[in-house]
PDB file of C-alpha atoms in Angstrom:
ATOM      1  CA  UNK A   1      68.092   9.886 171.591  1.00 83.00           C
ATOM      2  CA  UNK A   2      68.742  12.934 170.177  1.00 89.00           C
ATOM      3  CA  UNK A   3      72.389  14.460 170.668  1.00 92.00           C
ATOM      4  CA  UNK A   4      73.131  18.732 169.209  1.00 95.00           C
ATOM      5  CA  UNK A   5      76.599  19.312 168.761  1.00 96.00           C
ATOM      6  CA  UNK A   6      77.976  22.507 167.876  1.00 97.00           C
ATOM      7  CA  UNK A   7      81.060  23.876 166.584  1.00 97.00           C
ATOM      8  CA  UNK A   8      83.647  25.518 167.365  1.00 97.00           C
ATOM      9  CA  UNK A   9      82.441  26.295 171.156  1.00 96.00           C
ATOM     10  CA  UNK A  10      84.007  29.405 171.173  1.00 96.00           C
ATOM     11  CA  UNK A  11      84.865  31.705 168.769  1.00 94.00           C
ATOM     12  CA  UNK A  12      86.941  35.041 168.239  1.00 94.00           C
ATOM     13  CA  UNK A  13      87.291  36.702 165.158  1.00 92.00           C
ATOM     14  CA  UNK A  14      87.530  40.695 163.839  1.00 94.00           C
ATOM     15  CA  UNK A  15      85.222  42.587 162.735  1.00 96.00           C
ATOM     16  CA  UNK A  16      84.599  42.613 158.811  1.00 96.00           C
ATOM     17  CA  UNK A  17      85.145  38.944 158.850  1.00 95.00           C
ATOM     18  CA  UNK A  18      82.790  36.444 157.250  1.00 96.00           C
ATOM     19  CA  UNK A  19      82.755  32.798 159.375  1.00 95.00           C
ATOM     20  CA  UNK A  20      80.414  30.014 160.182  1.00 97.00           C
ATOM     21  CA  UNK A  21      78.863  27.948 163.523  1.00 98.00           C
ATOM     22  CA  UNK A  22      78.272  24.411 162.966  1.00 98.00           C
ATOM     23  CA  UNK A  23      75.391  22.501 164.199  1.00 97.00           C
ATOM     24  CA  UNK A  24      75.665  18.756 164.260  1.00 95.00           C
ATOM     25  CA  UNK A  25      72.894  16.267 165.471  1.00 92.00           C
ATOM     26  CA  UNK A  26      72.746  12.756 165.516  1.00 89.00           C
ATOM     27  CA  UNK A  27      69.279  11.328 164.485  1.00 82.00           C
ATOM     28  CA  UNK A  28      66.539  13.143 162.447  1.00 75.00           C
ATOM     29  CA  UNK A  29      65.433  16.286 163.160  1.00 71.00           C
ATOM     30  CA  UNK A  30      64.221  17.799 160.388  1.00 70.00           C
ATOM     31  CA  UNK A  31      63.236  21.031 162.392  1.00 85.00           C
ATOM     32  CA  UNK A  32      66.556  23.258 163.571  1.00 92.00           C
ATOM     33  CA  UNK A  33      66.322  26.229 165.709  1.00 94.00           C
ATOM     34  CA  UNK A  34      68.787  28.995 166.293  1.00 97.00           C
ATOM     35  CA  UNK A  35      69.135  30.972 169.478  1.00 97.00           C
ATOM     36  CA  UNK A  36      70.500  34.049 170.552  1.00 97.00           C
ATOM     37  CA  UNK A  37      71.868  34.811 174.290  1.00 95.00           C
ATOM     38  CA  UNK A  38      73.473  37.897 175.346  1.00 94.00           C
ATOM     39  CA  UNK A  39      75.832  37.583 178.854  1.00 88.00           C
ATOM     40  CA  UNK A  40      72.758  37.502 181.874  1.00 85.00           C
ATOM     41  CA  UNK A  41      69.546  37.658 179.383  1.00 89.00           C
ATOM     42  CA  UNK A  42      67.203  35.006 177.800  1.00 90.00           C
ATOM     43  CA  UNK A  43      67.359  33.211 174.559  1.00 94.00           C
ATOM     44  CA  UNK A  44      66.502  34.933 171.512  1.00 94.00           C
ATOM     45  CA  UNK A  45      64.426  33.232 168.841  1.00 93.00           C
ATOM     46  CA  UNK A  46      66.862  33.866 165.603  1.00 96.00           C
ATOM     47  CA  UNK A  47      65.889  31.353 163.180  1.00 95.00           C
ATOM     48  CA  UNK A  48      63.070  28.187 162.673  1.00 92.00           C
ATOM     49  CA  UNK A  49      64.207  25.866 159.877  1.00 92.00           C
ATOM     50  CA  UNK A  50      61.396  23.535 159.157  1.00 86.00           C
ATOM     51  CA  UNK A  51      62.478  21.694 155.970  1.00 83.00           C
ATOM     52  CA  UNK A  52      65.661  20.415 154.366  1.00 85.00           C
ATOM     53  CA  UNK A  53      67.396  22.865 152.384  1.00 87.00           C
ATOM     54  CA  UNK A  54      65.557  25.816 153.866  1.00 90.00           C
ATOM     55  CA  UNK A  55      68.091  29.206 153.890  1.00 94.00           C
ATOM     56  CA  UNK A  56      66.880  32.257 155.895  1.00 95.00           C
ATOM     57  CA  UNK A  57      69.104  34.983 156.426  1.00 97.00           C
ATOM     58  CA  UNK A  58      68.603  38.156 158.790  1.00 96.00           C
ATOM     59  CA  UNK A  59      70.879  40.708 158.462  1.00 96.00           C
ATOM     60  CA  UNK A  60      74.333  39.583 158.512  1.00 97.00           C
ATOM     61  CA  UNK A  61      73.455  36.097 159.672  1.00 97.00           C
ATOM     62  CA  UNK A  62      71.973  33.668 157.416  1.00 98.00           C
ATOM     63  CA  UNK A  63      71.291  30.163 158.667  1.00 98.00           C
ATOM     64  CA  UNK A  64      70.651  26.988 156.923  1.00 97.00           C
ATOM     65  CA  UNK A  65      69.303  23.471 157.160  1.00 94.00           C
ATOM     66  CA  UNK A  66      70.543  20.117 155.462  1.00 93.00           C
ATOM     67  CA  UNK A  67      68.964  17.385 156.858  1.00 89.00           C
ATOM     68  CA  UNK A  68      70.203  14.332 154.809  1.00 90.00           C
ATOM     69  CA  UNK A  69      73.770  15.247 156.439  1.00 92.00           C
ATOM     70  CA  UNK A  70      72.108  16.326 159.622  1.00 92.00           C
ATOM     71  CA  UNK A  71      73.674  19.858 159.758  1.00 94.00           C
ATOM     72  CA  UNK A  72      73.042  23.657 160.239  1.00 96.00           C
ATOM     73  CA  UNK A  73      75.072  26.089 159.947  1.00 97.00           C
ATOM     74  CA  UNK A  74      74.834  30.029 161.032  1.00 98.00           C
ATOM     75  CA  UNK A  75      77.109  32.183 158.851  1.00 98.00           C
ATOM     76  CA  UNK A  76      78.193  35.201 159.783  1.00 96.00           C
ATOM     77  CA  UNK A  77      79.162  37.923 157.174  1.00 96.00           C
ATOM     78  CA  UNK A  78      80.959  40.793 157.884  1.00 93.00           C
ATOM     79  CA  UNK A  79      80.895  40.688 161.506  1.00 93.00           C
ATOM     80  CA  UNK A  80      79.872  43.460 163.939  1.00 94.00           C
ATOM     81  CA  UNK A  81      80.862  43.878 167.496  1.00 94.00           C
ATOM     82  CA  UNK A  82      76.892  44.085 167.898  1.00 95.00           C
ATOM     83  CA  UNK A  83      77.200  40.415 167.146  1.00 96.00           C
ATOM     84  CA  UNK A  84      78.741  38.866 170.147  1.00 96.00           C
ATOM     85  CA  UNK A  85      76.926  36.567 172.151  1.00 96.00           C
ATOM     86  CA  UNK A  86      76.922  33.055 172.556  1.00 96.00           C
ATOM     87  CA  UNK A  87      74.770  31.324 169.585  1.00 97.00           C
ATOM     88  CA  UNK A  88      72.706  28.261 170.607  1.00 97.00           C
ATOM     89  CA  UNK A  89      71.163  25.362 168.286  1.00 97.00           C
ATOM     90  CA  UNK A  90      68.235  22.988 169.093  1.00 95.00           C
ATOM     91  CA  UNK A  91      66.834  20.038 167.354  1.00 91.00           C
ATOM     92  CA  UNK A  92      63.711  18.168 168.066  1.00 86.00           C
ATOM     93  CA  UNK A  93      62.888  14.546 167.667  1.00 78.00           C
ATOM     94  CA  UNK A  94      58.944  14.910 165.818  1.00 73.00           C
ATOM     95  CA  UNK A  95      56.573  13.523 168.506  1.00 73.00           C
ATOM     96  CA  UNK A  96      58.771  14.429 171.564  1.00 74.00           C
ATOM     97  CA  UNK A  97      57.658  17.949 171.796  1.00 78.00           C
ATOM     98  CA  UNK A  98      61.142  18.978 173.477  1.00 85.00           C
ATOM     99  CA  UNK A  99      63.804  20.559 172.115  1.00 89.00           C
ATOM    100  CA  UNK A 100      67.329  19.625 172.316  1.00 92.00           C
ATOM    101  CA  UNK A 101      69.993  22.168 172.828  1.00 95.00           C
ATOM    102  CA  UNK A 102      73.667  22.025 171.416  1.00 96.00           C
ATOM    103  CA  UNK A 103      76.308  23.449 173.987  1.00 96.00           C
ATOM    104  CA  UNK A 104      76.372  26.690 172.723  1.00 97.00           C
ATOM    105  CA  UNK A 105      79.105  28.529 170.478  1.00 97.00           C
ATOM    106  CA  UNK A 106      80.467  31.818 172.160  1.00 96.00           C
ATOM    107  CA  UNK A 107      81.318  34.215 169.714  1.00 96.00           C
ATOM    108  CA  UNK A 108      83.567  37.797 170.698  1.00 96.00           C
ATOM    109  CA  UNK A 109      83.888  40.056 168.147  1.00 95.00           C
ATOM    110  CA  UNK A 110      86.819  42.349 168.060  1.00 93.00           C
ATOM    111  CA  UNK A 111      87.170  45.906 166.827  1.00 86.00           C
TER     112      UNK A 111
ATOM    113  CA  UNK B   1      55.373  36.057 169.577  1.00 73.00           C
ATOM    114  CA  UNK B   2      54.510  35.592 173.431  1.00 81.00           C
ATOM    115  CA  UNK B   3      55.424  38.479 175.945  1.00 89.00           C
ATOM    116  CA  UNK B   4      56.821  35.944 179.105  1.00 94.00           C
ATOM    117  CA  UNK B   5      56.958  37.570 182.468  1.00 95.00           C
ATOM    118  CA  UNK B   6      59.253  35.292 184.905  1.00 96.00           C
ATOM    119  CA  UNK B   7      59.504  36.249 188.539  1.00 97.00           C
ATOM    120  CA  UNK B   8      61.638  36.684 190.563  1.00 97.00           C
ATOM    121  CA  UNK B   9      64.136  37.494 188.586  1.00 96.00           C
ATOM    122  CA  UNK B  10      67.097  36.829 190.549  1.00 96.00           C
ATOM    123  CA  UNK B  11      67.486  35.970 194.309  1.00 98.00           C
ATOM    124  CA  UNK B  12      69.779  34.783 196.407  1.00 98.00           C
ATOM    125  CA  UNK B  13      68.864  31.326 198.887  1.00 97.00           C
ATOM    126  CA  UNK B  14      69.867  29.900 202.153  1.00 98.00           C
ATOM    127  CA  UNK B  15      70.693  26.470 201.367  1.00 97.00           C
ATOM    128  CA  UNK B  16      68.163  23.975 202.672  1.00 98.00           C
ATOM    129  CA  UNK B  17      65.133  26.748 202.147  1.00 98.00           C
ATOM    130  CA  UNK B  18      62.651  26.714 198.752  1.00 98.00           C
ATOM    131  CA  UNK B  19      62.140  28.948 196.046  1.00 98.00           C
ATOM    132  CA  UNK B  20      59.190  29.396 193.799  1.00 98.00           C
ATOM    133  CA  UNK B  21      59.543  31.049 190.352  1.00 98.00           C
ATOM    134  CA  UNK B  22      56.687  32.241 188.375  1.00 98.00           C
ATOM    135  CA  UNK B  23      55.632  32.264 184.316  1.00 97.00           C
ATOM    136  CA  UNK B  24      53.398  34.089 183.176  1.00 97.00           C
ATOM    137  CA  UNK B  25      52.169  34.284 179.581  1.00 94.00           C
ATOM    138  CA  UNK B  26      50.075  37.165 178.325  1.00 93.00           C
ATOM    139  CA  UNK B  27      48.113  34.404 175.653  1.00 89.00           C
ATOM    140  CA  UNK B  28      47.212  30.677 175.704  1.00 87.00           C
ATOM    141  CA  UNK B  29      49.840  28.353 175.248  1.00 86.00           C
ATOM    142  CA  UNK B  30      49.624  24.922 174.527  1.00 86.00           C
ATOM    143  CA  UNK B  31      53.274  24.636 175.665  1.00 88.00           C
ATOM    144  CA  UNK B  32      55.344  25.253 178.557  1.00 93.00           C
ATOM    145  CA  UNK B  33      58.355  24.133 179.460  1.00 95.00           C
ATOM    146  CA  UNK B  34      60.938  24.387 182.129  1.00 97.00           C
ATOM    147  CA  UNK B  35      64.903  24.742 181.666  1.00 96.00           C
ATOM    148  CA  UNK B  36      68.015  24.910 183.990  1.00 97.00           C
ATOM    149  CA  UNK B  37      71.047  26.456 182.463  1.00 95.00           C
ATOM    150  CA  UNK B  38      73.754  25.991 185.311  1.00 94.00           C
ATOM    151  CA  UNK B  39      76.957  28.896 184.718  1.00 89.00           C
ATOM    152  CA  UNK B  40      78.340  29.066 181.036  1.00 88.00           C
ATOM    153  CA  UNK B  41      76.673  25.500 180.144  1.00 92.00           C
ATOM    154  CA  UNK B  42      73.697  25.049 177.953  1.00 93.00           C
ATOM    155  CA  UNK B  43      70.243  24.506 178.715  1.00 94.00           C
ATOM    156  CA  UNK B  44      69.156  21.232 180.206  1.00 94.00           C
ATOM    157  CA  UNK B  45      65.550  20.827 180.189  1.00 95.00           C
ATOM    158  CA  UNK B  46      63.987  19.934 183.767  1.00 97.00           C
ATOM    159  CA  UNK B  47      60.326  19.201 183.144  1.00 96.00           C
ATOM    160  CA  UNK B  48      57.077  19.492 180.523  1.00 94.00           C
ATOM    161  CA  UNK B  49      54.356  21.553 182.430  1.00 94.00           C
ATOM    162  CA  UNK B  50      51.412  19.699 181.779  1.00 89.00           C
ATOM    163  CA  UNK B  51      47.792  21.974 182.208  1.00 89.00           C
ATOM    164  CA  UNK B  52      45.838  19.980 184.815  1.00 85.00           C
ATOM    165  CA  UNK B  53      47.617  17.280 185.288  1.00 86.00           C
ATOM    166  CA  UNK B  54      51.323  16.460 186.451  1.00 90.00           C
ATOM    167  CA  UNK B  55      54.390  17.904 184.771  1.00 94.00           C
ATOM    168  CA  UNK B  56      56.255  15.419 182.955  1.00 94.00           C
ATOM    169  CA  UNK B  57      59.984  15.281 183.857  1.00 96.00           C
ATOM    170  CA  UNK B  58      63.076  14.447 182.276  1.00 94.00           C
ATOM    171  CA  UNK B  59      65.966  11.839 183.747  1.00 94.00           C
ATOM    172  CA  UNK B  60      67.629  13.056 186.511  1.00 95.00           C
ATOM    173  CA  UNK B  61      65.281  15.726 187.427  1.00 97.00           C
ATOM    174  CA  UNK B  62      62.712  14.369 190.232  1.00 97.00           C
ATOM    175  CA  UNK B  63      59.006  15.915 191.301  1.00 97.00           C
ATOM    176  CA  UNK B  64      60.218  16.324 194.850  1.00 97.00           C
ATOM    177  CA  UNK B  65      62.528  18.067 194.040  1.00 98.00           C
ATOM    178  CA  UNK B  66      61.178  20.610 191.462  1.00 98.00           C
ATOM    179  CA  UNK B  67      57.443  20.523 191.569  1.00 97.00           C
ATOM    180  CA  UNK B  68      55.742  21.959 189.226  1.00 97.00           C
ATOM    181  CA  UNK B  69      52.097  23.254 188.556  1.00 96.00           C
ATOM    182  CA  UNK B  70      49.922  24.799 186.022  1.00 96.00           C
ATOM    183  CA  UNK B  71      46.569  25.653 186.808  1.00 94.00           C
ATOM    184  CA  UNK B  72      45.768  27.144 182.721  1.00 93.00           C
ATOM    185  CA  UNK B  73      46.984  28.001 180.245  1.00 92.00           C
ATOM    186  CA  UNK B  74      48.882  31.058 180.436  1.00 94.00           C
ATOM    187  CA  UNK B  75      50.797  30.094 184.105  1.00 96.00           C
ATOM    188  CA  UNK B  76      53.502  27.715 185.811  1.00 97.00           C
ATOM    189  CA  UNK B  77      54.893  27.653 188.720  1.00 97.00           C
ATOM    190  CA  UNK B  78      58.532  26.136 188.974  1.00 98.00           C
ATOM    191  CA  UNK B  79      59.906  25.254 192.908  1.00 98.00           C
ATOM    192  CA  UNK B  80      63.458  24.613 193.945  1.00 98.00           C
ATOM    193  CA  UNK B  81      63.115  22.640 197.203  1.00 98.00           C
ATOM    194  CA  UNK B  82      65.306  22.057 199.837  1.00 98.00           C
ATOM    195  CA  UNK B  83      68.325  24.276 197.751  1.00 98.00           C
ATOM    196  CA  UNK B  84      72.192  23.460 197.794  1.00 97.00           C
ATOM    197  CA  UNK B  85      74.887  25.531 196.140  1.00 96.00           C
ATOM    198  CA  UNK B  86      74.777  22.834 192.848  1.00 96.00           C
ATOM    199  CA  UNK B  87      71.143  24.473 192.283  1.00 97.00           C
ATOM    200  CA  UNK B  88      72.735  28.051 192.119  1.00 97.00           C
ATOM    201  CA  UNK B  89      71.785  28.486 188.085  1.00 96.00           C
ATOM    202  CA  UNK B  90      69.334  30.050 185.757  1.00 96.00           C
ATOM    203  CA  UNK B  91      65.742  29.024 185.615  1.00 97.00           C
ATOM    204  CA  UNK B  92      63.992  29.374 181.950  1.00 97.00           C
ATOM    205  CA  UNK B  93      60.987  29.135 181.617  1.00 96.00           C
ATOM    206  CA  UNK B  94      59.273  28.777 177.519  1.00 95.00           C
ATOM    207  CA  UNK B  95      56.128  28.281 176.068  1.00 93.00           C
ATOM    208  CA  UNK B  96      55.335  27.209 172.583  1.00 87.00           C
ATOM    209  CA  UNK B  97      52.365  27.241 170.597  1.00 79.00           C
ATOM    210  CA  UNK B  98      53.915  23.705 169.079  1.00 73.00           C
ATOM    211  CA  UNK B  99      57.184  22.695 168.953  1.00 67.00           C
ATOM    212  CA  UNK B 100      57.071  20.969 165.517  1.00 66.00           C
ATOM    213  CA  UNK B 101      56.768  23.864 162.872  1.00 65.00           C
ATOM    214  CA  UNK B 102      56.664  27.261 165.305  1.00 73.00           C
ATOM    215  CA  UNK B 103      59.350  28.779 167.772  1.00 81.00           C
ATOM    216  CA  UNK B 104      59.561  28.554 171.636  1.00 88.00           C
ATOM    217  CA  UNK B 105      59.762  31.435 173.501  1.00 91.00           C
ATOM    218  CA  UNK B 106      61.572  32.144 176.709  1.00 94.00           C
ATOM    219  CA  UNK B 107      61.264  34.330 179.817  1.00 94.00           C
ATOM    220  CA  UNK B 108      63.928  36.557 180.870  1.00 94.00           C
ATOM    221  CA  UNK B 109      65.167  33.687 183.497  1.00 95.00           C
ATOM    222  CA  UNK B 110      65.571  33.348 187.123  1.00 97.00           C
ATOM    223  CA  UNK B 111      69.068  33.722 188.616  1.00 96.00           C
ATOM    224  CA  UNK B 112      69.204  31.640 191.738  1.00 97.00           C
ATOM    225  CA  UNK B 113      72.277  31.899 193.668  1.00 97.00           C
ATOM    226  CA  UNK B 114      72.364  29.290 196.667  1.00 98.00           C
ATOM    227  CA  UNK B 115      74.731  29.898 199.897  1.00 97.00           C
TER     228      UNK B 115
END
């Protein structure tokens, strides 16, 4: 079975400041996906990893995908207020078709 | 990407009544899913919607209790039966082309509040 864990869970930094979400999961997955959710609204679609060692970067987040230590991380350069939200990973075991969700990292942003 | 239209999008139950929530997909999908994200948790994913055939649930989630249909391609229907305040959460629904090398999509959710 397929367990996400994220870190930290929630997170407040100031703006200008450059730190990083962990993503954690316990079996292979070598697909990672990253999520977006602003307080009462959907999920955003940020990122699809789809290979080990894959980078993509989007603004001032840039996400990346190792799988032979089964982690992603979401960096965060430079933050902007614009940024906070809570950030969401998901994994997915090949053949299951579902995705598995970590718990979600809240992130507030401070002027 | 997929434009998802989810209805209603909030509403507010008697406990003990049933509430149907809606997806709609403006193109074929092969896959559609529905999630429960209960207040400040993550998402917990209730069921598979199968087309044609029965929806394929995870543990702990039951067919009497959330039944589930899709007629095509490009609809679900999700139902909360017989509500009590622990169902007061958000309903997701999201559809994927495939899971394995393309992104899900979700609808804007379903707040259900039961009192």
């Amino acid at each position: 079975e397929l367990k996400v864990e994220q870190n930290p869970l929630f997170l407040s930094m100031q703006e200008g400041k450059n730190y990083t979400i962990y993503c954690n999961y316990s079996t292979t997955s070598d697909r990672l996906y990253w999520y977006r959710q602003d307080p009462g609204k959907s999920l955003e679609s940020l990122f699809v990893l789809l290979s080990n060692g894959a980078v993509k970067q989007e603004g001032r987040l840039m996400a990346s995908l190792d799988t032979k230590a089964r982690l992603s991380t979401l960096h965060i350069t430079a933050a902007v207020h614009d940024l906070s939200a809570t950030y969401f990973c998901a994994g997915i075991i090949q053949g299951a078709q579902k995705l598995v969700f970590g718990q979600g990292t809240r992130l507030t942003i401070n002027p | 990407s997929a434009v998802i239209s989810q209805k209603p999008s909030r509403d507010i139950c008697q406990r003990g009544t049933s509430l149907t929530i809606q997806c709609q997909v403006d193109s074929q999908v092969t896959m559609m899913f529905w999630y429960r994200q209960q207040p400040g948790q993550s998402l917990t994913l209730i069921a598979t919607a199968n087309q044609g055939s029965e929806a394929t649930y995870e543990s702990g989630f039951v067919i009497d209790k959330f039944p589930i249909s899709r007629p095509n391609l490009t609809f679900s229907t999700l139902t909360v039966s017989n509500m009590s305040p622990e169902d007061s959460s958000i309903y997701l629904c999201s559809v994927a082309a495939r899971l394995w090398d393309t992104e899900a999509f979700f609808g804007q959710g379903t707040r259900l509040t039961v009192v």
